[in-house]
XYZ file of C-alpha atoms in Angstrom:
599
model
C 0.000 0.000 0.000
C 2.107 2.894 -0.923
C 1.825 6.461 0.309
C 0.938 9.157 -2.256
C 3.282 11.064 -3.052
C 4.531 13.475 -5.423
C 6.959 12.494 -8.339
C 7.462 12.746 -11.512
C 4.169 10.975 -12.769
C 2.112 11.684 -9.862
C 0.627 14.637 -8.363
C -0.633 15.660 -5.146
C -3.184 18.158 -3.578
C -3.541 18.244 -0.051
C -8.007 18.024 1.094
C -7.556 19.217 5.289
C -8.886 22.245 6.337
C -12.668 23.039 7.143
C -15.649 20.990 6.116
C -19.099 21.070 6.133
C -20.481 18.830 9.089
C -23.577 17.159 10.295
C -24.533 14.390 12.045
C -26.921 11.477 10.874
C -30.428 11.652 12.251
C -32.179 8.518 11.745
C -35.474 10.426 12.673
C -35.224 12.811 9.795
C -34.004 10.687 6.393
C -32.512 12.086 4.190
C -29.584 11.657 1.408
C -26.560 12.878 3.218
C -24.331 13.321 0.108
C -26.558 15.909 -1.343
C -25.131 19.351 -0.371
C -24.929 19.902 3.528
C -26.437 23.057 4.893
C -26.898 24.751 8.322
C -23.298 25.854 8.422
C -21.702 23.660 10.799
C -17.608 23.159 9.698
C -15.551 20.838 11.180
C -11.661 20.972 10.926
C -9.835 18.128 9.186
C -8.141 16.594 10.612
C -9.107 16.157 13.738
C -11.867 14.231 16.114
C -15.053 15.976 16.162
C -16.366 15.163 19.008
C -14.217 17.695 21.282
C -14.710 20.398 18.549
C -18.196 21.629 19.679
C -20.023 22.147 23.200
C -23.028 20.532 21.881
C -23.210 17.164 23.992
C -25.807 15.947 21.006
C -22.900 15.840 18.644
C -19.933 15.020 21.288
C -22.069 11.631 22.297
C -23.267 10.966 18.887
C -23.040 6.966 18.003
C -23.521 6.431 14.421
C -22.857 8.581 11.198
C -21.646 11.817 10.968
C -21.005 13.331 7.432
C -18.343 15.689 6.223
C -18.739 17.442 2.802
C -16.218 19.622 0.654
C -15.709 20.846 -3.218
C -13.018 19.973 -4.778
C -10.968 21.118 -7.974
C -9.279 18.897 -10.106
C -6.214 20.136 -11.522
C -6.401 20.678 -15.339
C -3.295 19.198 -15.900
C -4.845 15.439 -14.421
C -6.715 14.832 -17.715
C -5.735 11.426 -18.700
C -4.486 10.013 -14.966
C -6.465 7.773 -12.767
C -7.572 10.274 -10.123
C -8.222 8.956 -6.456
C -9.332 10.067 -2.960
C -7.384 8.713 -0.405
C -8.720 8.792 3.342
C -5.457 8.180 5.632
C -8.202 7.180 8.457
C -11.664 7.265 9.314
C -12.732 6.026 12.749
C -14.156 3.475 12.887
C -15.815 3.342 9.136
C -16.373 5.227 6.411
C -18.152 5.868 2.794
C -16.708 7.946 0.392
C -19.061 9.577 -2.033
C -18.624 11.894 -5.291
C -21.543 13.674 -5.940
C -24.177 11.325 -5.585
C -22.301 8.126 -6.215
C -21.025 6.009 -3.057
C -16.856 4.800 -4.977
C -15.911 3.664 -1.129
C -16.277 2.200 2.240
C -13.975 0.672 4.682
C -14.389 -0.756 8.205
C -11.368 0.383 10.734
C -10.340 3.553 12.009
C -6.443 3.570 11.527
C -5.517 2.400 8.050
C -6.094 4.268 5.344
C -7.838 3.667 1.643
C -8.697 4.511 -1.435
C -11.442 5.494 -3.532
C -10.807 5.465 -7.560
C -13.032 8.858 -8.691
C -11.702 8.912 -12.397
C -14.846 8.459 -13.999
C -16.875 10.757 -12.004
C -14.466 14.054 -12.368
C -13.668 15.791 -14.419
C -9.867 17.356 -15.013
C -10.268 21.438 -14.650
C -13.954 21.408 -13.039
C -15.089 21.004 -9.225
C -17.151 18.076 -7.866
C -18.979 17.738 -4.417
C -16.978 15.328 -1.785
C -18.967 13.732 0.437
C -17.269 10.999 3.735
C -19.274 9.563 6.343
C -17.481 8.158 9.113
C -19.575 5.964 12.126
C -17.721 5.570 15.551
C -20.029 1.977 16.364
C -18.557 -0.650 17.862
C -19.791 -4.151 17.811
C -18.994 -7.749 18.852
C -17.717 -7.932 15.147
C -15.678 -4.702 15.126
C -11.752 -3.832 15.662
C -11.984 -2.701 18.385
C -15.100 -4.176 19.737
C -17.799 -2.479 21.713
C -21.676 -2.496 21.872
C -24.522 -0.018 21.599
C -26.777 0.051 23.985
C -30.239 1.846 23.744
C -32.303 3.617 26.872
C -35.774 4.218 27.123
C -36.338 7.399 25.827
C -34.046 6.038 22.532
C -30.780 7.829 23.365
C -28.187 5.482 21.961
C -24.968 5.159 24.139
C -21.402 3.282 22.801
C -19.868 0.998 25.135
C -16.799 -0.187 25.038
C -13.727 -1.713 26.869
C -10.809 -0.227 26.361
C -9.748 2.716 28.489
C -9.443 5.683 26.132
C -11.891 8.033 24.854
C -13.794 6.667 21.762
C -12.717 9.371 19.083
C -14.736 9.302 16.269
C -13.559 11.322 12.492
C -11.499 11.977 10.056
C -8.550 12.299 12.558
C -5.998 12.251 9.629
C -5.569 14.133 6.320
C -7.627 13.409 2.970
C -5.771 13.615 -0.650
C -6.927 14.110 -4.212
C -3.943 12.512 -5.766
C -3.291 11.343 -9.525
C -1.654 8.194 -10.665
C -0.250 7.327 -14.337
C -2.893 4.860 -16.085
C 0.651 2.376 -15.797
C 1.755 2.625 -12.778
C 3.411 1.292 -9.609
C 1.296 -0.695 -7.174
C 3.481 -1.895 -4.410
C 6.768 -1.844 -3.959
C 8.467 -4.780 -1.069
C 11.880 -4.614 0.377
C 13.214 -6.651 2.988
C 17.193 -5.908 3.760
C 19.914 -8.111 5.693
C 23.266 -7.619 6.178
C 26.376 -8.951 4.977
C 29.798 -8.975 6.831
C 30.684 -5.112 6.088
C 27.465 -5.379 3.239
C 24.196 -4.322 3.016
C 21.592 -6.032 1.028
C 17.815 -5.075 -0.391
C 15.512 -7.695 -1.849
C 12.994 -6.147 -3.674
C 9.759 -6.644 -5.213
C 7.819 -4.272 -7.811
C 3.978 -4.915 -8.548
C 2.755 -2.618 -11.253
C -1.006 -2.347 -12.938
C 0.080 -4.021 -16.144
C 3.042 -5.497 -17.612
C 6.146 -2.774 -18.335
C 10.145 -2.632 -17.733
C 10.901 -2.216 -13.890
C 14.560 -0.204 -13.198
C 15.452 -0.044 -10.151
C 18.085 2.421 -8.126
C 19.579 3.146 -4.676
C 21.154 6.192 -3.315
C 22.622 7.220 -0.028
C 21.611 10.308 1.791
C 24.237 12.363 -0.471
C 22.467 11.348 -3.516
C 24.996 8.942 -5.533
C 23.873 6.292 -6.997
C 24.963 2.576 -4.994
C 23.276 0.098 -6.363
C 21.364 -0.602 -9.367
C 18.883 -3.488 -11.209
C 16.409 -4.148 -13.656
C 12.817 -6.129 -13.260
C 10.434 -6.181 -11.165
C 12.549 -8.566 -8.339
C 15.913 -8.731 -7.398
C 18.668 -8.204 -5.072
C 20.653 -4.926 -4.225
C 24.035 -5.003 -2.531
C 25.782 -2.009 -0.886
C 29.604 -2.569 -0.137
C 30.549 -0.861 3.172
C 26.526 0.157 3.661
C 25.382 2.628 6.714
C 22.684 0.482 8.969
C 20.143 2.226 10.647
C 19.941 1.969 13.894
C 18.430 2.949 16.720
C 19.466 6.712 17.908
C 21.211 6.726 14.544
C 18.979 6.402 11.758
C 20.299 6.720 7.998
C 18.284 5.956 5.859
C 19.089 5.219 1.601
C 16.597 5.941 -1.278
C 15.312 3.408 -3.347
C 13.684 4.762 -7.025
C 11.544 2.615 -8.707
C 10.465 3.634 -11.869
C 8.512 1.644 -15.326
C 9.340 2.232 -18.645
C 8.093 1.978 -22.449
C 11.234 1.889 -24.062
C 12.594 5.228 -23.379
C 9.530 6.829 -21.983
C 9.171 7.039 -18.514
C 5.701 5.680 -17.388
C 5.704 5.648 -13.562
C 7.946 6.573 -10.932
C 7.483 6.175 -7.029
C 10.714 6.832 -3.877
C 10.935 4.769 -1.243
C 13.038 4.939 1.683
C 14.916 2.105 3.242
C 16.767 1.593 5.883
C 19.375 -1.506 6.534
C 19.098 -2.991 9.561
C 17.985 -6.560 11.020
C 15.796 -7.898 13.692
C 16.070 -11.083 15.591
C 14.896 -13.194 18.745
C 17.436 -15.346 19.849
C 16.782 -16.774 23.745
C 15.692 -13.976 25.603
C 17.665 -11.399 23.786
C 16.170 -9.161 21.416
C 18.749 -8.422 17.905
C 18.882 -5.289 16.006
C 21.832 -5.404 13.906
C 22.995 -8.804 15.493
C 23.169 -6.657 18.882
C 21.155 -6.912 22.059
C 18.481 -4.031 21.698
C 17.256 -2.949 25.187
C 13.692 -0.703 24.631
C 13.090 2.404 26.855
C 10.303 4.185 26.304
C 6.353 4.153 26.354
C 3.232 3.216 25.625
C 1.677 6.152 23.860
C -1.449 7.538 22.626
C -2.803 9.710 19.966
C -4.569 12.010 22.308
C -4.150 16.072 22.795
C -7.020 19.053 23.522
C -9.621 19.614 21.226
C -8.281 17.419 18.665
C -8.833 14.408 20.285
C -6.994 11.557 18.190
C -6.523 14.343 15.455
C -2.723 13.963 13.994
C -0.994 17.455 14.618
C 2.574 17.796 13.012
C 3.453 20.209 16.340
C 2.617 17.825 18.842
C 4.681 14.893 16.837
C 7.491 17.461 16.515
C 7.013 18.282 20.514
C 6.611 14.581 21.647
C 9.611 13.493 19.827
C 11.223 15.914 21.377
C 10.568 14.770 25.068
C 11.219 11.147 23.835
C 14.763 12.143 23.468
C 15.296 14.582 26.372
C 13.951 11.902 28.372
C 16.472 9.277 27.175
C 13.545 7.123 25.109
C 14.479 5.013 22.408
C 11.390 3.299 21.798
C 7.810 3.296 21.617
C 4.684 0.953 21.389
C 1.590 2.223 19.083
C -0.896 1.738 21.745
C -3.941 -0.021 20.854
C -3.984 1.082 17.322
C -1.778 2.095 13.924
C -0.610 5.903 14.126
C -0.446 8.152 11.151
C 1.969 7.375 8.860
C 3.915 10.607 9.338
C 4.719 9.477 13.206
C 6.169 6.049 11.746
C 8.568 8.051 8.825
C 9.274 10.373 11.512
C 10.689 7.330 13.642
C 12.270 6.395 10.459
C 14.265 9.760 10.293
C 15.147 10.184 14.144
C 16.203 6.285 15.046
C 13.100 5.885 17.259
C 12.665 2.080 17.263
C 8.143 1.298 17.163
C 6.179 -1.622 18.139
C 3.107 -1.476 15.785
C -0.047 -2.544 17.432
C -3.126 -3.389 16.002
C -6.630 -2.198 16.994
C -7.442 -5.175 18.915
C -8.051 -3.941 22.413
C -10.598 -4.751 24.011
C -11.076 -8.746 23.295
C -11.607 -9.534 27.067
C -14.934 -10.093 28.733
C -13.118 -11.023 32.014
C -12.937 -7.060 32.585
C -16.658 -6.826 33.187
C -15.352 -9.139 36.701
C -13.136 -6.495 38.008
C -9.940 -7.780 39.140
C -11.366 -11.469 39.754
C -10.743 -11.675 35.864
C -14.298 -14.251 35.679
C -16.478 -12.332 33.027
C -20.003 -12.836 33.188
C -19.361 -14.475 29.502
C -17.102 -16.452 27.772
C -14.403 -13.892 25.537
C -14.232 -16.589 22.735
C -17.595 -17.396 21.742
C -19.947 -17.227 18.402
C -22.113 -14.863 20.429
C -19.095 -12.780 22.040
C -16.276 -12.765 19.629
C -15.932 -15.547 17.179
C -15.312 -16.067 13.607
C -16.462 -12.692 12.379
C -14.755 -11.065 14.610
C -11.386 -12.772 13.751
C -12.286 -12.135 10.138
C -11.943 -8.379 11.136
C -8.817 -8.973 13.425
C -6.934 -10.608 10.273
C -8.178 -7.932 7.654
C -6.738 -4.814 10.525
C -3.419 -7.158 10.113
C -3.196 -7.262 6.088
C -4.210 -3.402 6.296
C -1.441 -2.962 9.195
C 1.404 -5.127 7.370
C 0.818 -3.466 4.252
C 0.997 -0.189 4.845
C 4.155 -0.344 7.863
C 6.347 -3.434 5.948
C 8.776 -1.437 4.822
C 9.425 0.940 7.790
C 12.967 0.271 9.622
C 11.611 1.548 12.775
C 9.169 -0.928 12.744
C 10.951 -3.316 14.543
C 7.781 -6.367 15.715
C 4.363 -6.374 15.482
C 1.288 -6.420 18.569
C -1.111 -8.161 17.030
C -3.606 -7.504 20.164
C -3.414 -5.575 23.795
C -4.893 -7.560 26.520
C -6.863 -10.374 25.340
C -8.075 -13.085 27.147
C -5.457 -14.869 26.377
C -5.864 -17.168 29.759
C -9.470 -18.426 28.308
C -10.857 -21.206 26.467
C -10.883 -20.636 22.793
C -8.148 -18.069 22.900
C -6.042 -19.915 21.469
C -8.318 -21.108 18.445
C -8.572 -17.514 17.959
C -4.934 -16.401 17.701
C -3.484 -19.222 16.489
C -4.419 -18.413 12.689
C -3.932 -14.941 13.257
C -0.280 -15.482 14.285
C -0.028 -18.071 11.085
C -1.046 -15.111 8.864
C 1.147 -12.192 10.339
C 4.235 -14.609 9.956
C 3.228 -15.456 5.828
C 2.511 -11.801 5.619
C 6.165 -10.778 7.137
C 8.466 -13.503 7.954
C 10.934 -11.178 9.245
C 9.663 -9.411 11.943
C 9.157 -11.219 15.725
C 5.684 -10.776 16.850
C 4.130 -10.192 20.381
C 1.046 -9.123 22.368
C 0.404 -7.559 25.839
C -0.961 -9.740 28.106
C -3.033 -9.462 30.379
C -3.324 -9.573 34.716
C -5.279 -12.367 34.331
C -2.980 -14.299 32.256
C -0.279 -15.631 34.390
C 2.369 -17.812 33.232
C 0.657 -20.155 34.411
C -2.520 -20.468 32.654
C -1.763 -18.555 29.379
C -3.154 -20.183 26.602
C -1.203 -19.082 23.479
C 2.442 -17.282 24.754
C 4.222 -20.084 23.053
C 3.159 -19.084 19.889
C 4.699 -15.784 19.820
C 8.019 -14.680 19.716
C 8.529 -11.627 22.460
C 6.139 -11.798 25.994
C 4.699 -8.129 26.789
C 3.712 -7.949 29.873
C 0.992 -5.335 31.377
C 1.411 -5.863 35.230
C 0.377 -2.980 37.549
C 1.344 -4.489 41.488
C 1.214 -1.900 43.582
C -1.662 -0.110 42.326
C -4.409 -2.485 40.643
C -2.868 -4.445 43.110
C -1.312 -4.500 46.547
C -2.543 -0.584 45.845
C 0.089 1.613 48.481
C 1.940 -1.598 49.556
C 4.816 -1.331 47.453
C 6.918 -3.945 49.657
C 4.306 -6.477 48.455
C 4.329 -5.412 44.811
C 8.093 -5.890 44.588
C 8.298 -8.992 45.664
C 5.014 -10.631 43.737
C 6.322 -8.762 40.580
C 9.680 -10.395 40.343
C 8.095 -13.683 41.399
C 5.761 -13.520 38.540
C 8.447 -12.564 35.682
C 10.617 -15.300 36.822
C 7.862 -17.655 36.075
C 7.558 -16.499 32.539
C 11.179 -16.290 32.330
C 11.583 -19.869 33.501
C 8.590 -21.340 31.894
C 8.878 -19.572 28.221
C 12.576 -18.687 27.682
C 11.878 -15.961 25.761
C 12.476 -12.186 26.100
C 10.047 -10.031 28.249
C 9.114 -6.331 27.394
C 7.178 -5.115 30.557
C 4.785 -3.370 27.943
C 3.022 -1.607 30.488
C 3.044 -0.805 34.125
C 2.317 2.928 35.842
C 0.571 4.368 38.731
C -1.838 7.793 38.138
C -0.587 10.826 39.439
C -2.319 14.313 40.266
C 0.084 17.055 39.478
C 1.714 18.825 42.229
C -0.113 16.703 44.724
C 2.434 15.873 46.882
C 3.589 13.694 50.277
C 5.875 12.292 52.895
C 4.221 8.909 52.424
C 3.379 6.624 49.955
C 0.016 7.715 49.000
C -1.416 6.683 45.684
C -2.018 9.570 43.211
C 0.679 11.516 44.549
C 4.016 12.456 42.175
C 5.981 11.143 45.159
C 4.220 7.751 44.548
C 4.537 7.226 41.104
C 7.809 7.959 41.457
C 8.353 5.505 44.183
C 6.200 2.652 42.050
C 8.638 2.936 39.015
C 11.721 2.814 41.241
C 10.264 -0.523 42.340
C 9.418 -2.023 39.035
C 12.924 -1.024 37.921
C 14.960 -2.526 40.883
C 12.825 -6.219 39.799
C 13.659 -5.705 36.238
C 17.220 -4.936 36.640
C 17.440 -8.459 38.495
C 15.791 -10.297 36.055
C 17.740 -11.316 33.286
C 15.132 -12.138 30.725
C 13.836 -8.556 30.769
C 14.736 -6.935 27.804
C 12.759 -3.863 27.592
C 10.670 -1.463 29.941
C 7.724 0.800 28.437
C 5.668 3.110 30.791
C 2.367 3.138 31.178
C 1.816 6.266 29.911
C 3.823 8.771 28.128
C 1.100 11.497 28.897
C -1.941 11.882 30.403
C -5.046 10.751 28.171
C -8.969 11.445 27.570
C -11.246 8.476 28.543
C -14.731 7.956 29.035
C -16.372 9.730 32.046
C -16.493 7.797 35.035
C -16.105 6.942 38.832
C -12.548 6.063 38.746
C -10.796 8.381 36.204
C -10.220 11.908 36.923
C -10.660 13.943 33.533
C -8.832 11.286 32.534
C -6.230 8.570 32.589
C -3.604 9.925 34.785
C -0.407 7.603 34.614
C 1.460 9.978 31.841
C 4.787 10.764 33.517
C 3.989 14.222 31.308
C 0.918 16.067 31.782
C -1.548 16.115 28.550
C 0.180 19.512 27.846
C 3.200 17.914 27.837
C 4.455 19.414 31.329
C 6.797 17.091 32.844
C 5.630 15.261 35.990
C 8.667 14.194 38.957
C 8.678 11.011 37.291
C 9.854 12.306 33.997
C 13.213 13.445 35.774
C 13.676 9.895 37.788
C 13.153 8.216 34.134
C 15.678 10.802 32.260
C 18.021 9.752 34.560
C 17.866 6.113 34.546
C 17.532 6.306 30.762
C 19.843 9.474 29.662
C 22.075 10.683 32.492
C 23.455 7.241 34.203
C 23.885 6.068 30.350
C 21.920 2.850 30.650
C 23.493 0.135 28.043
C 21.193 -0.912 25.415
C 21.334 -4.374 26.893
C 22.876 -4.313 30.487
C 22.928 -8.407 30.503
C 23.611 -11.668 29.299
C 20.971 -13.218 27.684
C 21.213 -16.322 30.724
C 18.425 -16.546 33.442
């Protein structure tokens, strides 16, 4: 799935700014792509639901409609001319004047809808996207609607962030040559003091494939013809993390001497392996520090702002971060190239959060229903599952900070069925890309013990929150049942653990003597605990915090505005923990691995 862009062959117009808006009223029917009125805009991108202080269109579940006109360029006559929605949450329809050319179910992938024969090169045309933010047993994530008596319809759902509905990312009107590149696949290695770059070309129809690679100066390295084949750089540059470099690779189709089609890619040379409980990059042990993140900021919700990734990056590296997980869902594109550029290593998650009944039972972890069940979540729901992980795979494959894949956060992977469920799911990810390792976060429930499908992935990522979900302000307690649960895992599985989450919410500037939950002075004293029992655990190969920044979630009895365990503020203000973490990550110059890969 490549990324339009502009080349030589392919042009580009940018669709964000202000839209008409309304929402769907199933009371009053009427044909939503005819023109919009009543003057209601909404800014794209962004979420809509934090835009406006109406509560009837912030708790909206089902459609909402955004409408624009747009110019084709005059010079486009000839070119297949598409629309290209980098995300609508959690579906959408994409209509040109009155004729429906897309939909698409998930929020966080993008697609595509072909308008060539509806436009018109050098005239305007009316662009119509719905988007609905419902969640069923069948969606990724999964939810349910729920109806009360006087017909208000409320979304529920079970993962702990605010359900963002929109068009959170930027639209395109982008043109393509009728011959043209499809997809382009590269998968690198390295060679003693060599790089190599397998690549693979899919065009539209049949024409000559040439292929080039240049380094970050611009000369020319390597070189081939056809569609697949095998580049090798003497002497190459790897990326890696904290140093990123990153070569170019042109791909462009031919008639003879006429250029039909050209498309850049960047790539960057580097390898990734599991081997014991070491993770590789580059054939050296790779030790993550960093977070679990979210796409969350005021007013724009889960709206993608190039300020805030500039600003976030930012406190990644004062902070001494290498790393990051894409908690629960894909980001935009731009924050993955922007890893790319800056040597910030990514674990790409899925939208699956949320497959877990045993929630409903509190911390007993017994759901009132089975997770895995045709009536909870069965086949159609895995259908869904495996179509978010073609959608994810194809548009991240080629990404050098994209080091594994999450293929779900906190299942019930401890239940019957669960692992029916994953077990084809895992089978596809690996045929899809055979060259990344592959994880998920487990859950509380999920011990090693009674986990049902840990053997079938590669990395463990552990979510474990002792000393506040449990033994809440006896941190004495906590350390000693957290390191006797990771060397179970450690002993049982032999493979590498990434404690994936663990945190403790904080108030700002509420501060004490004691160890009082909610205080700075106890989050800082819960990650000084977690970090003593990883640093005497050997098979721990990776710490993220639970969270980088304070997050929206739904209203309720035990969040205050909010998820509270950023170590930053949702402004980005840094809390006392952000200083302990800069200095165990930055300032005492923390190896990338500080073991041996032996238990």
């Amino acid at each position: 799935m490549l990324k339009p862009r502009i080349t030589a062959t392919r042009e580009l117009v940018n669709l964000d700014g202000l839209w008409r808006f309304a929402v769907d009223k199933p009371a009053v029917p009427q044909p939503w792509h005819a023109l919009l009125d009543g003057g209601t805009e909404a800014a794209v991108p962004s979420s809509y639901n934090d835009l406006f202080v109406d509560p009837e269109i912030r708790d909206h579940v089902g459609w909402v409609w955004y409408q624009r006109t747009v110019r084709v360029p005059r010079g486009w006559a000839g070119d297949r001319i598409l629309v290209r929605v980098d995300a609508a949450t959690h579906a959408g329809r994409v209509y040109a004047g009155n004729t429906l050319v897309a939909e698409h179910q998930g929020g966080y992938t993008p697609f595509d809808a072909d308008v060539t024969d509806l436009v018109v090169a050098g005239e305007e045309f009316r662009l119509t996207i719905g988007v609905s933010n419902e969640l069923t047993n069948v969606t990724i994530p999964p939810g349910s609607v729920t109806v009360a008596q006087d017909g208000r319809r409320s979304q529920k759902y079970l993962h702990d962030f605010y359900n963002y509905a929109g068009l959170a990312r930027s639209v395109w009107l982008y043109s393509v040559p009728r011959t043209r590149i499809t997809d382009i696949t590269v998968v690198t290695d390295v060679d003693g003091t060599a790089g190599t770059v397998d690549y693979s070309v899919e065009t539209s129809t049949a024409a000559e494939v040439r292929v080039r690679l240049r380094d970050e100066a611009g000369a020319v390295v390597a070189a081939g013809d056809g569609a697949n084949g095998r580049l090798r750089v003497e002497n190459a540059v790897l990326w890696q993390p904290g140093a990123a470099y990153l070569y170019r690779l042109e791909a462009e189709l031919f008639d003879g001497d006429v250029l039909l089609d050209s498309y850049p890619l960047d790539v960057g040379i580097r390898t990734v392996e599991v081997r014991g409980t070491q993770f590789l990059i580059n054939g050296e042990p790779f030790y993550f520090t960093g977070f679990g993140k979210h796409e969350d900021s005021p007013v724009r919700g889960k709206g993608h702002d190039d300020a805030y990734l500039v600003h976030d990056f930012q406190l990644l590296r004062w902070v001494g971060a290498n790393s990051f997980r894409t908690s629960h869902y894909p980001y935009a594109e731009e924050v993955i190239e922007f890893a790319d550029r800056h040597g910030i290593v990514v674990v790409d998650e899925t939208a699956a959060v949320g497959l877990n009944l045993a929630v409903t039972g509190g911390l007993s972890g017994v759901g009132t229903k089975p997770t895995f069940s045709p009536e909870t979540f069965g086949d159609q729901t895995q259908a869904a599952h495996a179509q978010h992980i073609r959608e994810l795979v194809a548009r991240d494959k080629n990404h050098p900070s994209v080091v594994m894949w999450c293929l779900a956060n906190e299942p019930a992977s401890h239940e019957d069925g669960a692992r029916k469920y994953f077990e084809p799911l895992v089978s596809l990810t690996r045929s899809l890309d055979p060259t990344r390792p592959i994880t998920y976060s487990v859950v509380m429930f999920a011990t090693f013990r009674n986990d049902k499908i840990a053997d079938l992935f590669d990395v463990l990522s552990l979510n474990r929150y002792y000393g506040w979900y449990l033994d809440n302000g006896d941190l004495a307690s906590a350390e000693r049942n957290l390191e006797k649960e990771l060397r179970g895992w450690a002993e049982r599985f032999g493979k590498p653990l990434i404690m994936a989450e663990y945190g403790a919410d904080a108030m700002p500037g509420l501060r004490s003597v004691w160890d009082i939950p909610w205080t700075e002075d106890y989050q800082q004293a819960f990650l000084a605990m977690c970090h003593r029992v990883f640093d005497r655990v050997d098979a721990v190969t990776g710490e993220h915090v639970w969270n980088f920044a304070d997050f929206a979630t739904a209203p309720g009895i035990h969040r205050v505005d909010g998820n509270r365990k950023g170590v930053f503020t949702r402004d980005r203000k840094p809390k006392s923990a952000a200083h302990d973490l800069r200095t165990r990550w930055k300032l005492a110059r923390r190896p990338a691995s500080p073991r041996s890969s032996g238990s």
